[in-house]
mmCIF file of C-alpha atoms in Angstrom:
data_model
loop_
_atom_site.group_PDB
_atom_site.id
_atom_site.type_symbol
_atom_site.label_atom_id
_atom_site.label_comp_id
_atom_site.label_asym_id
_atom_site.label_seq_id
_atom_site.Cartn_x
_atom_site.Cartn_y
_atom_site.Cartn_z
ATOM 1 C CA MET A 1 -30.055 -35.947 35.636
ATOM 2 C CA ALA A 2 -33.189 -37.136 34.519
ATOM 3 C CA LYS A 3 -35.661 -35.179 32.137
ATOM 4 C CA GLN A 4 -38.759 -33.900 34.643
ATOM 5 C CA LYS A 5 -41.700 -35.573 33.303
ATOM 6 C CA MET A 6 -44.994 -33.361 32.373
ATOM 7 C CA LEU A 7 -48.662 -33.128 31.066
ATOM 8 C CA GLU A 8 -47.520 -34.850 27.473
ATOM 9 C CA ASP A 9 -45.797 -37.854 29.974
ATOM 10 C CA LEU A 10 -48.642 -38.363 31.932
ATOM 11 C CA PHE A 11 -51.231 -37.993 28.894
ATOM 12 C CA LEU A 12 -49.199 -40.794 27.218
ATOM 13 C CA GLU A 13 -49.225 -43.004 30.597
ATOM 14 C CA THR A 14 -52.678 -42.587 31.120
ATOM 15 C CA LEU A 15 -53.645 -43.155 27.258
ATOM 16 C CA LYS A 16 -51.753 -46.821 27.983
ATOM 17 C CA ASP A 17 -53.660 -47.261 30.588
ATOM 18 C CA ILE A 18 -57.176 -47.256 29.216
ATOM 19 C CA TYR A 19 -55.837 -48.800 25.929
ATOM 20 C CA PHE A 20 -54.930 -51.864 28.499
ATOM 21 C CA ALA A 21 -58.137 -51.446 29.887
ATOM 22 C CA GLU A 22 -59.865 -51.548 26.622
ATOM 23 C CA ARG A 23 -58.710 -54.631 25.413
ATOM 24 C CA GLN A 24 -59.355 -56.467 28.939
ATOM 25 C CA ILE A 25 -62.887 -55.302 28.701
ATOM 26 C CA VAL A 26 -63.357 -56.784 25.123
ATOM 27 C CA LYS A 27 -61.902 -60.116 26.657
ATOM 28 C CA ALA A 28 -64.573 -59.702 29.897
ATOM 29 C CA LEU A 29 -67.653 -58.544 28.145
ATOM 30 C CA PRO A 30 -68.489 -61.913 25.932
ATOM 31 C CA LYS A 31 -68.070 -63.650 29.490
ATOM 32 C CA MET A 32 -70.880 -60.884 31.010
ATOM 33 C CA ALA A 33 -72.901 -61.739 27.577
ATOM 34 C CA LYS A 34 -73.178 -65.450 28.707
ATOM 35 C CA ALA A 35 -73.921 -65.093 32.168
ATOM 36 C CA ALA A 36 -76.644 -62.471 31.777
ATOM 37 C CA ALA A 37 -80.133 -64.334 32.590
ATOM 38 C CA SER A 38 -81.843 -61.412 30.716
ATOM 39 C CA GLU A 39 -82.052 -61.113 26.835
ATOM 40 C CA GLU A 40 -81.810 -57.408 27.124
ATOM 41 C CA LEU A 41 -78.734 -57.258 29.427
ATOM 42 C CA ARG A 42 -76.698 -59.821 26.951
ATOM 43 C CA THR A 43 -78.013 -57.569 24.038
ATOM 44 C CA ALA A 44 -76.483 -54.499 26.184
ATOM 45 C CA PHE A 45 -73.004 -56.693 26.767
ATOM 46 C CA LYS A 46 -72.844 -57.445 23.471
ATOM 47 C CA ASN A 47 -73.412 -54.093 22.023
ATOM 48 C CA HIS A 48 -70.712 -52.657 23.992
ATOM 49 C CA LEU A 49 -68.395 -54.888 22.536
ATOM 50 C CA GLU A 50 -68.712 -53.511 19.488
ATOM 51 C CA GLU A 51 -68.207 -50.286 20.850
ATOM 52 C CA THR A 52 -65.334 -50.836 22.412
ATOM 53 C CA HIS A 53 -63.838 -52.691 19.467
ATOM 54 C CA GLY A 54 -64.033 -49.090 17.421
ATOM 55 C CA GLN A 55 -63.107 -47.500 20.971
ATOM 56 C CA ILE A 56 -59.570 -49.513 20.662
ATOM 57 C CA GLU A 57 -59.402 -48.156 16.898
ATOM 58 C CA ARG A 58 -59.858 -44.521 18.072
ATOM 59 C CA LEU A 59 -57.330 -44.844 20.913
ATOM 60 C CA GLN A 60 -54.655 -46.133 18.314
ATOM 61 C CA LYS A 61 -55.307 -43.112 16.589
ATOM 62 C CA VAL A 62 -54.953 -41.181 19.247
ATOM 63 C CA PHE A 63 -51.540 -42.939 19.735
ATOM 64 C CA GLU A 64 -50.606 -41.646 15.954
ATOM 65 C CA ILE A 65 -51.250 -38.589 16.962
ATOM 66 C CA ALA A 66 -49.132 -38.139 20.024
ATOM 67 C CA GLY A 67 -46.691 -39.688 17.198
ATOM 68 C CA LYS A 68 -46.651 -43.485 19.509
ATOM 69 C CA ARG A 69 -46.424 -46.600 18.984
ATOM 70 C CA ALA A 70 -49.861 -47.930 20.335
ATOM 71 C CA GLN A 71 -49.673 -49.954 23.067
ATOM 72 C CA GLY A 72 -50.571 -50.722 26.825
ATOM 73 C CA LYS A 73 -49.662 -51.085 30.117
ATOM 74 C CA THR A 74 -50.904 -52.906 32.948
ATOM 75 C CA CYS A 75 -53.825 -51.921 34.786
ATOM 76 C CA GLU A 76 -54.622 -52.970 38.313
ATOM 77 C CA ALA A 77 -57.561 -51.381 38.179
ATOM 78 C CA ILE A 78 -59.230 -52.909 35.393
ATOM 79 C CA GLN A 79 -57.823 -55.922 36.458
ATOM 80 C CA GLY A 80 -59.519 -55.430 39.795
ATOM 81 C CA LEU A 81 -62.857 -54.541 38.044
ATOM 82 C CA ILE A 82 -63.284 -57.502 36.011
ATOM 83 C CA GLU A 83 -61.913 -59.782 38.585
ATOM 84 C CA GLU A 84 -65.304 -58.639 40.694
ATOM 85 C CA GLY A 85 -67.383 -59.132 37.690
ATOM 86 C CA GLU A 86 -66.021 -62.475 37.709
ATOM 87 C CA GLU A 87 -66.274 -63.711 41.653
ATOM 88 C CA ILE A 88 -70.312 -62.377 40.892
ATOM 89 C CA ILE A 89 -70.918 -64.821 37.846
ATOM 90 C CA GLU A 90 -69.076 -67.447 40.161
ATOM 91 C CA GLU A 91 -70.699 -66.862 43.149
ATOM 92 C CA PHE A 92 -74.236 -65.833 41.507
ATOM 93 C CA SER A 93 -74.840 -67.288 38.464
ATOM 94 C CA ASP A 94 -77.402 -69.825 39.418
ATOM 95 C CA SER A 95 -79.442 -66.695 41.390
ATOM 96 C CA PRO A 96 -82.177 -64.417 40.593
ATOM 97 C CA ALA A 97 -79.741 -61.235 41.493
ATOM 98 C CA ILE A 98 -77.303 -62.382 38.434
ATOM 99 C CA ASP A 99 -78.314 -59.469 36.086
ATOM 100 C CA ALA A 100 -78.229 -57.112 39.443
ATOM 101 C CA GLY A 101 -74.608 -58.397 40.231
ATOM 102 C CA LEU A 102 -73.511 -57.907 36.229
ATOM 103 C CA ILE A 103 -74.956 -54.591 35.789
ATOM 104 C CA SER A 104 -73.174 -53.208 38.959
ATOM 105 C CA ALA A 105 -69.913 -54.879 37.621
ATOM 106 C CA GLY A 106 -70.891 -52.982 34.658
ATOM 107 C CA ASN A 107 -71.433 -49.887 36.056
ATOM 108 C CA ALA A 108 -68.299 -49.898 37.812
ATOM 109 C CA VAL A 109 -66.499 -50.448 34.533
ATOM 110 C CA GLU A 110 -68.079 -47.917 33.009
ATOM 111 C CA HIS A 111 -67.525 -44.839 35.820
ATOM 112 C CA TYR A 112 -63.318 -45.954 35.135
ATOM 113 C CA GLU A 113 -63.657 -45.768 31.647
ATOM 114 C CA ILE A 114 -65.488 -41.907 32.144
ATOM 115 C CA ALA A 115 -63.625 -40.730 34.495
ATOM 116 C CA ARG A 116 -59.737 -41.649 32.293
ATOM 117 C CA TYR A 117 -61.789 -40.555 29.010
ATOM 118 C CA GLY A 118 -62.748 -37.260 30.783
ATOM 119 C CA THR A 119 -59.487 -36.556 32.014
ATOM 120 C CA LEU A 120 -57.664 -37.195 28.849
ATOM 121 C CA LYS A 121 -59.876 -35.198 26.730
ATOM 122 C CA THR A 122 -58.589 -32.251 29.159
ATOM 123 C CA TRP A 123 -55.406 -33.020 28.815
ATOM 124 C CA ALA A 124 -55.518 -33.721 25.247
ATOM 125 C CA ALA A 125 -56.860 -29.918 24.526
ATOM 126 C CA LEU A 126 -54.334 -28.320 26.728
ATOM 127 C CA LEU A 127 -51.906 -29.908 25.088
ATOM 128 C CA ASP A 128 -53.310 -28.599 21.420
ATOM 129 C CA MET A 129 -54.311 -31.935 20.075
ATOM 130 C CA PRO A 130 -57.987 -31.198 18.971
ATOM 131 C CA GLU A 131 -58.301 -34.389 16.756
ATOM 132 C CA ALA A 132 -57.423 -36.651 19.832
ATOM 133 C CA VAL A 133 -60.438 -34.563 22.025
ATOM 134 C CA LYS A 134 -62.823 -35.632 19.107
ATOM 135 C CA LEU A 135 -62.062 -39.172 19.684
ATOM 136 C CA LEU A 136 -61.441 -38.944 23.011
ATOM 137 C CA ASP A 137 -64.912 -37.565 23.248
ATOM 138 C CA ALA A 138 -66.841 -39.874 21.080
ATOM 139 C CA ASN A 139 -65.421 -43.019 23.651
ATOM 140 C CA LEU A 140 -66.348 -40.857 26.639
ATOM 141 C CA ARG A 141 -69.796 -40.521 24.941
ATOM 142 C CA GLU A 142 -70.013 -44.046 24.319
ATOM 143 C CA GLU A 143 -69.071 -44.967 27.892
ATOM 144 C CA HIS A 144 -72.104 -42.501 29.428
ATOM 145 C CA LYS A 145 -74.533 -43.902 27.337
ATOM 146 C CA ALA A 146 -73.709 -47.635 28.307
ATOM 147 C CA ASP A 147 -73.067 -46.693 32.036
ATOM 148 C CA GLU A 148 -76.938 -44.936 31.628
ATOM 149 C CA LEU A 149 -78.397 -48.164 30.087
ATOM 150 C CA LEU A 150 -76.987 -50.257 32.853
ATOM 151 C CA THR A 151 -78.612 -48.195 35.202
ATOM 152 C CA LYS A 152 -82.072 -48.057 33.589
ATOM 153 C CA LEU A 153 -81.664 -51.837 33.168
ATOM 154 C CA ALA A 154 -81.067 -52.008 36.543
ATOM 155 C CA THR A 155 -84.174 -49.585 37.852
ATOM 156 C CA THR A 156 -86.412 -51.250 35.595
ATOM 157 C CA SER A 157 -85.779 -55.088 35.899
ATOM 158 C CA ALA A 158 -82.617 -56.056 37.231
ATOM 159 C CA ASN A 159 -82.818 -54.884 40.668
ATOM 160 C CA GLN A 160 -86.162 -55.940 41.348
ATOM 161 C CA MET A 161 -85.542 -59.720 39.981
ATOM 162 C CA ALA A 162 -82.989 -59.778 42.691
ATOM 163 C CA ALA A 163 -84.941 -58.372 45.507
#
């Protein structure tokens, strides 16, 4: 009889998911930065790329805390969100709406990450992994900050430029 899966198993599967996602995001952010029309948005994407490298390092530490090797598991959700961003680049690259579209795609990715990190942080607390909670909370705070910056750029300039 197969061992019943528990919260620890779900935690590890979700950790693999976000680890894969962050590594895909590292590949997508330079493309988004290159496609951005405004210097401010380009800089935001480049800065978040650096943050994402740090997030990956924190995730590797969470794997260590859990006694597991850091490895990703294909995340269909992030692949779909990244594809949407690539479609926006293809369809709107010469449009005044490009930045609004890129921000929309970026917000979608941030919201996915916020959901994952919030869940993982809660589960790490239940699994009595206080160091993992701290690491996951650091990633969660950075994702919230990135989402807020993108929203600010959308509402102060990009959306008006697209109208």
